[in-house]
Short mmCIF file of C-alpha atoms and ligand atoms in Angstrom, two decimals:
data_model
loop_
_atom_site.label_atom_id
_atom_site.label_comp_id
_atom_site.label_asym_id
_atom_site.label_seq_id
_atom_site.Cartn_x
_atom_site.Cartn_y
_atom_site.Cartn_z
CA UNK A 4 2.33 0.00 -3.90
CA UNK A 5 3.57 3.46 -4.90
CA UNK A 6 7.27 4.07 -4.13
CA UNK A 7 6.80 7.46 -2.51
CA UNK A 8 8.61 6.89 0.79
CA UNK A 9 9.88 4.43 3.37
CA UNK A 10 7.40 1.80 4.48
CA UNK A 11 5.97 2.08 7.97
CA UNK A 12 4.04 0.02 10.51
CA UNK A 13 0.76 0.96 8.80
CA UNK A 14 1.96 -0.77 5.62
CA UNK A 15 2.95 -3.83 7.65
CA UNK A 16 -0.37 -4.35 9.40
CA UNK A 17 -2.58 -2.89 6.68
CA UNK A 18 -1.10 -4.34 3.51
CA UNK A 19 1.90 -6.63 3.85
CA UNK A 20 0.33 -8.99 6.40
CA UNK A 21 -2.49 -9.39 3.92
CA UNK A 22 -0.20 -9.93 0.92
CA UNK A 23 1.70 -12.60 2.85
CA UNK A 24 -1.53 -14.49 3.46
CA UNK A 25 -2.73 -14.10 -0.14
CA UNK A 26 0.50 -15.41 -1.69
CA UNK A 27 -0.31 -18.85 -0.24
CA UNK A 28 -3.85 -18.85 -1.63
CA UNK A 29 -3.51 -17.28 -5.09
CA UNK A 30 -1.10 -16.67 -7.93
CA UNK A 31 -0.15 -13.10 -6.97
CA UNK A 32 1.42 -10.16 -8.78
CA UNK A 33 2.87 -7.49 -6.47
CA UNK A 34 3.88 -4.33 -8.26
CA UNK A 35 5.94 -1.26 -7.48
CA UNK A 36 3.56 1.28 -9.00
CA UNK A 37 6.10 3.86 -10.12
CA UNK A 38 3.96 5.30 -12.96
CA UNK A 39 1.18 5.85 -10.43
CA UNK A 40 3.63 7.53 -8.08
CA UNK A 41 4.76 9.83 -10.88
CA UNK A 42 1.16 10.93 -11.53
CA UNK A 43 1.10 12.48 -8.07
CA UNK A 44 4.78 13.24 -7.43
CA UNK A 45 5.74 14.51 -10.89
CA UNK A 46 7.56 17.50 -9.43
CA UNK A 47 9.97 15.38 -7.35
CA UNK A 48 10.45 11.98 -9.00
CA UNK A 49 14.18 11.74 -8.16
CA UNK A 50 13.86 9.48 -5.11
CA UNK A 51 11.36 7.07 -6.63
CA UNK A 52 13.88 4.47 -7.89
CA UNK A 53 15.61 4.41 -4.51
CA UNK A 54 12.29 3.93 -2.70
CA UNK A 55 11.29 1.24 -5.20
CA UNK A 56 14.25 -0.95 -4.22
CA UNK A 57 13.91 -0.07 -0.54
CA UNK A 58 10.20 -0.98 -0.56
CA UNK A 59 10.89 -4.34 -2.21
CA UNK A 60 13.54 -5.04 0.44
CA UNK A 61 10.85 -4.40 3.05
CA UNK A 62 8.34 -6.64 1.28
CA UNK A 63 10.76 -9.56 1.21
CA UNK A 64 12.08 -8.93 4.72
CA UNK A 65 8.49 -9.02 6.01
CA UNK A 66 7.75 -12.36 4.33
CA UNK A 67 6.75 -11.80 0.71
CA UNK A 68 8.27 -14.75 -1.10
CA UNK A 69 9.46 -14.12 -4.69
CA UNK A 70 9.17 -17.87 -5.33
CA UNK A 71 5.45 -17.69 -4.62
CA UNK A 72 4.52 -14.24 -5.95
CA UNK A 73 5.74 -12.22 -8.94
CA UNK A 74 7.40 -8.98 -7.78
CA UNK A 75 8.08 -6.35 -10.43
CA UNK A 76 8.31 -2.65 -11.25
CA UNK A 77 5.40 -1.32 -13.31
CA UNK A 78 7.49 0.85 -15.66
CA UNK A 79 9.61 -2.18 -16.63
CA UNK A 80 6.60 -3.92 -18.17
CA UNK A 81 5.58 -1.72 -21.15
CA UNK A 82 2.31 -3.57 -21.78
CA UNK A 83 0.76 -1.62 -18.86
CA UNK A 84 1.08 1.65 -20.79
CA UNK A 85 0.01 0.06 -24.09
CA UNK A 86 -3.19 -1.10 -22.50
CA UNK A 87 -3.64 2.22 -20.68
CA UNK A 88 -3.52 3.90 -24.11
CA UNK A 89 -6.08 1.53 -25.59
CA UNK A 90 -8.46 1.94 -22.63
CA UNK A 91 -8.00 5.74 -22.65
CA UNK A 92 -9.43 5.85 -26.18
CA UNK A 93 -12.85 4.64 -25.13
CA UNK A 94 -13.20 5.49 -21.44
CA UNK A 95 -15.76 8.33 -21.17
CA UNK A 96 -14.53 11.40 -19.29
CA UNK A 97 -17.64 11.35 -17.10
CA UNK A 98 -16.65 7.98 -15.59
CA UNK A 99 -13.37 9.50 -14.40
CA UNK A 100 -14.66 12.90 -13.34
CA UNK A 101 -17.26 11.41 -11.02
CA UNK A 102 -14.81 9.04 -9.33
CA UNK A 103 -15.11 9.84 -5.56
CA UNK A 104 -11.39 9.46 -4.80
CA UNK A 105 -10.51 11.80 -7.67
CA UNK A 106 -12.86 14.50 -6.39
CA UNK A 107 -11.67 14.00 -2.82
CA UNK A 108 -7.98 14.25 -3.72
CA UNK A 109 -8.53 17.42 -5.75
CA UNK A 110 -10.27 18.88 -2.73
CA UNK A 111 -7.87 17.65 -0.03
CA UNK A 112 -4.38 17.74 -1.54
CA UNK A 113 -3.02 21.26 -1.30
CA UNK A 114 0.71 20.57 -1.62
CA UNK A 115 0.70 19.86 -5.37
CA UNK A 116 -1.50 20.57 -8.35
CA UNK A 117 -3.39 17.44 -9.33
CA UNK A 118 -5.53 19.10 -12.00
CA UNK A 119 -3.65 17.20 -14.68
CA UNK A 120 -4.56 14.96 -17.59
CA UNK A 121 -2.45 12.14 -16.11
CA UNK A 122 -4.05 12.23 -12.67
CA UNK A 123 -7.56 12.13 -14.13
CA UNK A 124 -6.53 8.94 -15.93
CA UNK A 125 -5.15 7.26 -12.77
CA UNK A 126 -8.02 4.71 -12.56
CA UNK A 127 -7.61 3.85 -16.26
CA UNK A 128 -4.00 2.88 -15.61
CA UNK A 129 -5.19 0.86 -12.61
CA UNK A 130 -7.64 -0.94 -14.90
CA UNK A 131 -4.75 -1.71 -17.27
CA UNK A 132 -2.62 -2.97 -14.33
CA UNK A 133 -5.35 -5.39 -13.34
CA UNK A 134 -6.69 -6.50 -16.71
CA UNK A 135 -3.29 -6.99 -18.35
CA UNK A 136 -2.97 -10.06 -16.06
CA UNK A 137 -6.64 -10.99 -16.49
CA UNK A 138 -6.86 -10.90 -12.71
CA UNK A 139 -9.94 -12.55 -11.21
CA UNK A 140 -9.49 -10.91 -7.84
CA UNK A 141 -7.99 -7.69 -6.52
CA UNK A 142 -7.28 -6.99 -2.85
CA UNK A 143 -8.69 -3.52 -2.16
CA UNK A 144 -9.82 -1.39 0.74
CA UNK A 145 -13.37 -0.06 0.66
CA UNK A 146 -12.23 3.34 -0.59
CA UNK A 147 -10.85 1.68 -3.74
CA UNK A 148 -14.09 -0.11 -4.64
CA UNK A 149 -15.21 2.60 -7.11
CA UNK A 150 -11.92 2.14 -8.98
CA UNK A 151 -12.50 -1.59 -9.23
CA UNK A 152 -16.03 -0.95 -10.48
CA UNK A 153 -14.52 1.29 -13.15
CA UNK A 154 -12.16 -1.54 -14.12
CA UNK A 155 -15.16 -3.83 -14.49
CA UNK A 156 -16.91 -1.22 -16.65
CA UNK A 157 -13.83 -0.81 -18.83
CA UNK A 158 -13.56 -4.59 -19.28
CA UNK A 159 -17.27 -4.73 -20.23
CA UNK A 160 -16.90 -1.88 -22.67
CA UNK A 161 -13.87 -3.48 -24.32
CA UNK A 162 -15.65 -6.82 -24.66
CA UNK A 163 -18.76 -5.18 -26.06
CA UNK A 164 -16.95 -2.84 -28.51
CA UNK A 165 -14.78 -5.59 -29.99
CA UNK A 166 -17.29 -8.43 -29.68
CA UNK A 167 -15.08 -10.59 -27.53
CA UNK A 168 -15.02 -12.06 -24.07
CA UNK A 169 -11.24 -11.70 -23.61
CA UNK A 170 -11.43 -9.67 -20.44
CA UNK A 171 -12.80 -11.00 -17.16
CA UNK A 172 -14.56 -8.68 -14.71
CA UNK A 173 -12.46 -8.94 -11.55
CA UNK A 174 -13.96 -9.19 -8.07
CA UNK A 175 -12.70 -7.49 -4.92
CA UNK A 176 -11.09 -9.24 -2.03
CA UNK A 177 -12.08 -6.67 0.57
CA UNK A 178 -9.30 -5.87 2.98
CA UNK A 179 -9.84 -4.05 6.24
CA UNK A 180 -8.27 -0.63 6.51
CA UNK A 181 -5.32 -0.50 8.88
CA UNK A 182 -6.47 0.13 12.43
CA UNK A 183 -3.18 1.77 13.18
CA UNK A 184 -3.23 5.54 13.64
CA UNK A 185 -0.08 7.65 13.51
CA UNK A 186 1.90 8.72 16.57
CA UNK A 187 -0.32 11.79 16.94
CA UNK A 188 -3.58 9.88 16.50
CA UNK A 189 -4.19 11.07 12.92
CA UNK A 190 -4.01 8.76 9.92
CA UNK A 191 -0.50 7.27 9.70
CA UNK A 192 1.19 9.02 6.79
CA UNK A 193 4.65 10.28 5.91
CA UNK A 194 3.04 13.63 5.00
CA UNK A 195 2.04 14.05 8.66
CA UNK A 196 5.47 12.94 9.87
CA UNK A 197 3.79 10.59 12.35
CA UNK A 198 5.05 7.18 11.22
CA UNK A 199 7.25 4.49 12.70
CA UNK A 200 9.18 3.18 9.72
CA UNK A 201 10.00 -0.51 9.36
CA UNK A 202 13.65 0.45 8.96
CA UNK A 203 13.87 2.81 11.97
CA UNK A 204 16.63 2.03 14.47
CA UNK A 205 15.92 0.98 18.05
CA UNK A 206 16.81 4.45 19.30
CA UNK A 207 14.47 6.15 16.83
CA UNK A 208 11.62 3.75 17.59
CA UNK A 209 11.98 4.29 21.36
CA UNK A 210 12.03 8.05 20.84
CA UNK A 211 9.00 8.02 18.55
CA UNK A 212 6.97 5.80 20.88
CA UNK A 213 7.84 8.03 23.82
CA UNK A 214 6.36 10.98 21.88
CA UNK A 215 3.00 9.29 21.27
CA UNK A 216 -0.18 11.08 22.28
CA UNK A 217 -1.98 9.21 25.07
CA UNK A 218 -5.33 9.57 26.84
CA UNK A 219 -5.81 13.37 26.72
CA UNK A 220 -7.61 13.34 30.08
CA UNK A 221 -4.67 11.77 31.86
CA UNK A 222 -2.46 14.71 32.77
CA UNK A 223 -0.90 13.66 36.12
CA UNK A 224 0.43 10.24 37.08
CA UNK A 225 -2.32 10.02 39.71
CA UNK A 226 -5.10 10.57 37.10
CA UNK A 227 -6.99 7.44 36.16
CA UNK A 228 -6.51 6.54 32.48
CA UNK A 229 -8.92 5.38 29.77
CA UNK A 230 -7.16 2.77 27.62
CA UNK A 231 -10.11 2.51 25.24
CA UNK A 232 -9.44 6.06 23.95
CA UNK A 233 -5.64 5.85 24.14
CA UNK A 234 -3.67 5.41 20.92
CA UNK A 235 -0.84 3.70 22.82
CA UNK A 236 -3.25 1.04 23.98
CA UNK A 237 -4.53 0.58 20.41
CA UNK A 238 -0.93 -0.29 19.47
CA UNK A 239 -0.82 -2.83 22.32
CA UNK A 240 -3.81 -4.63 20.88
CA UNK A 241 -1.95 -5.03 17.57
CA UNK A 242 1.66 -5.57 18.60
CA UNK A 243 1.30 -7.25 21.97
CA UNK A 244 -2.15 -8.83 22.15
CA UNK A 245 -2.57 -10.47 25.53
CA UNK A 246 1.05 -9.91 26.54
CA UNK A 247 0.35 -7.50 29.38
CA UNK A 248 -2.99 -8.76 30.72
CA UNK A 249 -3.14 -6.43 33.73
CA UNK A 250 -2.33 -3.28 31.77
CA UNK A 251 -5.89 -2.04 31.22
CA UNK A 252 -6.77 -2.30 34.92
CA UNK A 253 -3.46 -0.79 35.92
CA UNK A 254 -4.08 2.19 33.62
CA UNK A 255 -7.65 2.63 34.87
CA UNK A 256 -6.42 2.63 38.50
CA UNK A 257 -3.44 4.89 37.82
CA UNK A 258 -1.19 1.99 38.72
CA UNK A 259 1.07 2.41 35.71
CA UNK A 260 2.34 5.66 34.25
CA UNK A 261 2.23 6.52 30.55
CA UNK A 262 6.02 6.77 30.32
CA UNK A 263 6.42 3.24 31.65
CA UNK A 264 3.58 1.98 29.46
CA UNK A 265 5.18 3.44 26.35
CA UNK A 266 8.58 1.96 27.24
CA UNK A 267 6.99 -1.48 27.39
CA UNK A 268 5.19 -0.89 24.09
CA UNK A 269 8.45 0.12 22.38
CA UNK A 270 9.92 -3.19 23.59
CA UNK A 271 7.03 -5.14 22.02
CA UNK A 272 7.32 -3.31 18.70
CA UNK A 273 11.07 -3.91 18.62
CA UNK A 274 10.50 -7.57 19.37
CA UNK A 275 8.02 -7.87 16.51
CA UNK A 276 10.38 -6.08 14.11
CA UNK A 277 13.60 -7.85 15.18
CA UNK A 278 13.47 -10.83 12.76
CA UNK A 279 12.34 -8.57 9.96
CA UNK A 280 15.13 -6.04 10.59
CA UNK A 281 17.76 -8.80 10.68
CA UNK A 282 16.52 -10.04 7.29
CA UNK A 283 16.50 -6.47 5.99
CA UNK A 284 20.16 -6.02 6.97
CA UNK A 285 21.08 -9.21 5.09
CA UNK A 286 19.23 -8.06 1.97
CA UNK A 287 20.88 -4.63 2.05
CA UNK A 288 24.30 -6.32 2.17
CA UNK A 289 23.38 -8.10 -1.00
CA UNK A 290 21.39 -5.70 -3.16
CA UNK A 291 22.20 -7.83 -6.22
CA UNK A 292 19.62 -10.33 -4.94
CA UNK A 293 16.89 -7.69 -5.19
CA UNK A 294 18.00 -6.75 -8.72
CA UNK A 295 17.82 -10.44 -9.71
CA UNK A 296 14.40 -10.88 -8.09
CA UNK A 297 13.01 -7.84 -9.93
CA UNK A 298 14.57 -8.96 -13.23
CA UNK A 299 12.96 -12.37 -12.84
CA UNK A 300 9.65 -10.71 -11.88
CA UNK A 301 9.85 -8.45 -14.96
CA UNK A 302 10.29 -11.51 -17.18
CA UNK A 303 7.39 -13.38 -15.64
CA UNK A 304 5.10 -10.33 -15.60
CA UNK A 305 6.03 -9.35 -19.18
CA UNK A 306 5.32 -12.84 -20.49
CA UNK A 307 1.81 -12.81 -19.01
CA UNK A 308 1.12 -9.16 -19.93
CA UNK A 309 2.37 -9.47 -23.53
CA UNK A 310 0.20 -12.53 -24.03
CA UNK A 311 -2.92 -10.60 -22.97
CA UNK A 312 -1.96 -7.57 -25.03
CA UNK A 313 -1.50 -9.74 -28.15
CA UNK A 314 -4.92 -11.29 -27.60
CA UNK A 315 -6.58 -7.89 -27.17
CA UNK A 316 -4.90 -6.44 -30.28
CA UNK A 317 -6.12 -9.41 -32.30
CA UNK A 318 -9.63 -8.93 -30.94
CA UNK A 319 -9.45 -5.28 -32.07
CA UNK A 320 -8.07 -6.23 -35.48
CA UNK A 321 -4.85 -4.23 -34.92
FE1 LIG B 15 -2.47 5.01 27.53
FE2 LIG B 15 -0.79 3.40 28.76
FE3 LIG B 15 -1.11 5.92 29.61
FE4 LIG B 15 -3.03 4.13 29.95
S1 LIG B 15 -1.01 4.06 30.87
S2 LIG B 15 -3.29 6.23 29.20
S3 LIG B 15 -2.84 2.87 28.09
S4 LIG B 15 -0.26 5.25 27.65
#
């Protein structure tokens, strides 16, 4: 996860819930991808270290267990860049230039210039991140599948060039994209300023929920609503499934107003976040714990990554 801002509800239901499940089934490595963040945010890297710690606090508060998974910061494990360098030497430019996410980002992102050497190589660093742990499986959304395919191609090319079978070709564990839209109905993103952050206070959460866009056809209290097209109702299905069984009918019959409906939703979100926020407060009181967890993660990650790097260098005759 790139440390580019505070984590929000989209991260919780799109990524962290999934990570929590995976840590019980696999040996997991969860990484603060600060080098990746720098590739996009090279003009303003100052807040990255602060976000890195803050994000890890959120991970642990939400249920990521450092006893089960290895949590670390990418830039603290130098083998990632060593392997990135090795892979960069033989990855054809064409593989990177035709990457759909690369083309899309160049087209869509207008706030910074991504026509850089580093940004083109983003998927090569991802390949290094994955293969340095000889990962068998990688949890990815569908949009990231081309990157994983590139990783598989890089592993194949390495094995073929140096006549080895050191590197496995990892498979995807497909994860569903978050169903949660932002407060305004667009994709939830800090760039759109439409997020509810995991660390927001009760007052801020209530205010944000009260500003949510609802069924656009429901203008007056007496208008009948359409919960199936209402973003507020979509939140209900995630944060309060089955808790207000009569709500849909009430909305359709103009029995409940949007203001009341949003007040109830804010209560459900706060209830879901309460144990997490209590844990977050404890962790903030004791930031040394996070430093220790990341130091331990760095050791564990470095041991595994250095072992792979040594093996690959021997295969290359370096
Ligand atoms: Fe949406 Fe609730 Fe208003 Fe119905 S009552 S339109 S579900 S906010």
